[in-house]
Amino acid sequence: MADSDQQGQFHQEVSLLDVSGIETGYDDLQILWNVGINVRRGERVIVLGANGAGKTTLLKALVGLLPAWKGAIHLNGEAVQGMRIDRRISRGVSYLSEVGVVAGLTIEENLRIGGYHLASGAVRSQMAVMYDFFPDLRARRREAAASLSGGQRKMLAVAKALMSRPQLVIMDEPSAGLSPLFVSEVISMVNRFHGEGISFLVAEQNVKFLEIADRVYVLDAGRMIFSGTVEELHKNDALERAYFGVYG
Ligand code: ATP
């Protein structure tokens, strides 16, 4: 049998992001305990958790803003723990923090930051793509991000995260501080770009994001207490435990 046939026979799809046994925290304060998570190509994965559950800490460890004390992080099968954040970005990951934009810079400058590792021609063409998606941003491109409303800033943050042409966008509480109308807009934005082939890992408190979840994780006090589909979540008490501290 030819090698290629053998490889084909044993081929299994490599996850876009595969995380196991993550432990980390701040100084000697441990926040995460044996956390695992997995995102397959084309998925929208939601990590739900209450205030202080450790969502931001987890995302920071995934993108390299916080060192993982233990555990493994693989991107497209490549071990990236210990790798700098810019190297992870060049491997197709983009991170949208809760703040997301630099308020003192113009809209265009923010987009340039998002695409900083692209060649200048690619920056221009990707910026044109983003302006086509968000015409309001084009009209105001020379204005400071600080002049935008909360909802518009979130649009800019998403556009900035997409500037690097990522395979996977990691978003930290995109609904924070937004009105229900803008939360719905963020959700439809995720859907639109998911339709363009981008995968998403979104940490949220807002259960409205379950509407678009292909799979869900629930983080409670630094531990993953649930992993499954939305349907499975509804048959489980993980959300009650995570949000109300109710233990059955
Ligand atoms: P939120 O929705 O409030 O952002 P979260 O789920 O993102 O919550 P984290 O921000 O990861 O939670 O915080 C988890 C725990 O880590 C909390 O107890 C928080 O007080 C603590 N923590 C966060 N940042 C630091 C830090 N820089 N130094 C020390 N402790 C921190």
PDB file of C-alpha atoms and ligand atoms in Angstrom, residues 26 29 31 49-58 60 98 172-173 205 219, ligand 1:
ATOM      1  CA  TYR A  26      -1.020  35.550  39.139  1.00  0.00           C
ATOM      2  CA  LEU A  29      -2.374  32.816  43.318  1.00  0.00           C
ATOM      3  CA  ILE A  31      -6.737  30.723  39.162  1.00  0.00           C
ATOM      4  CA  GLY A  49     -18.796  31.620  33.189  1.00  0.00           C
ATOM      5  CA  ALA A  50     -19.816  34.110  35.847  1.00  0.00           C
ATOM      6  CA  ASN A  51     -17.756  37.109  36.962  1.00  0.00           C
ATOM      7  CA  GLY A  52     -14.359  36.029  38.178  1.00  0.00           C
ATOM      8  CA  ALA A  53     -14.679  32.441  36.886  1.00  0.00           C
ATOM      9  CA  GLY A  54     -11.319  32.800  35.115  1.00  0.00           C
ATOM     10  CA  LYS A  55     -12.398  33.394  31.500  1.00  0.00           C
ATOM     11  CA  THR A  56     -10.004  36.297  30.843  1.00  0.00           C
ATOM     12  CA  THR A  57      -7.195  34.423  32.576  1.00  0.00           C
ATOM     13  CA  LEU A  58      -7.793  31.419  30.317  1.00  0.00           C
ATOM     14  CA  LYS A  60      -4.686  35.327  28.132  1.00  0.00           C
ATOM     15  CA  GLU A  98     -12.598  43.289  26.509  1.00  0.00           C
ATOM     16  CA  ASP A 172     -13.186  38.138  25.561  1.00  0.00           C
ATOM     17  CA  GLU A 173     -16.720  39.143  26.585  1.00  0.00           C
ATOM     18  CA  GLN A 205     -21.348  35.659  30.682  1.00  0.00           C
ATOM     19  CA  LEU A 219     -15.987  27.513  33.571  1.00  0.00           C
TER      20      LEU A 219
HETATM   21  P1  ATP B   1     -14.868  38.918  34.520  1.00  0.00           P
HETATM   22  O1  ATP B   1     -16.107  38.604  33.806  1.00  0.00           O
HETATM   23  O2  ATP B   1     -15.099  39.609  35.812  1.00  0.00           O
HETATM   24  O3  ATP B   1     -13.776  39.514  33.680  1.00  0.00           O
HETATM   25  P2  ATP B   1     -13.434  36.405  34.328  1.00  0.00           P
HETATM   26  O4  ATP B   1     -14.175  35.117  34.288  1.00  0.00           O
HETATM   27  O5  ATP B   1     -12.851  36.915  33.072  1.00  0.00           O
HETATM   28  O6  ATP B   1     -14.343  37.483  35.026  1.00  0.00           O
HETATM   29  P3  ATP B   1     -10.779  36.687  35.396  1.00  0.00           P
HETATM   30  O7  ATP B   1     -10.703  38.119  35.008  1.00  0.00           O
HETATM   31  O8  ATP B   1      -9.976  35.693  34.654  1.00  0.00           O
HETATM   32  O9  ATP B   1     -12.292  36.199  35.413  1.00  0.00           O
HETATM   33  O10 ATP B   1     -10.431  36.590  36.947  1.00  0.00           O
HETATM   34  C1  ATP B   1     -10.344  35.335  37.635  1.00  0.00           C
HETATM   35  C2  ATP B   1      -9.789  35.597  39.019  1.00  0.00           C
HETATM   36  O11 ATP B   1      -8.461  36.102  38.891  1.00  0.00           O
HETATM   37  C3  ATP B   1     -10.576  36.638  39.824  1.00  0.00           C
HETATM   38  O12 ATP B   1     -10.639  36.204  41.152  1.00  0.00           O
HETATM   39  C4  ATP B   1      -9.716  37.884  39.704  1.00  0.00           C
HETATM   40  O13 ATP B   1      -9.863  38.685  40.854  1.00  0.00           O
HETATM   41  C5  ATP B   1      -8.314  37.305  39.620  1.00  0.00           C
HETATM   42  N1  ATP B   1      -7.401  38.184  38.877  1.00  0.00           N
HETATM   43  C6  ATP B   1      -7.592  38.644  37.620  1.00  0.00           C
HETATM   44  N2  ATP B   1      -6.541  39.401  37.223  1.00  0.00           N
HETATM   45  C7  ATP B   1      -5.663  39.416  38.259  1.00  0.00           C
HETATM   46  C8  ATP B   1      -4.374  39.995  38.485  1.00  0.00           C
HETATM   47  N3  ATP B   1      -3.773  40.726  37.540  1.00  0.00           N
HETATM   48  N4  ATP B   1      -3.792  39.788  39.686  1.00  0.00           N
HETATM   49  C9  ATP B   1      -4.378  39.026  40.634  1.00  0.00           C
HETATM   50  N5  ATP B   1      -5.584  38.431  40.489  1.00  0.00           N
HETATM   51  C10 ATP B   1      -6.230  38.605  39.331  1.00  0.00           C
END
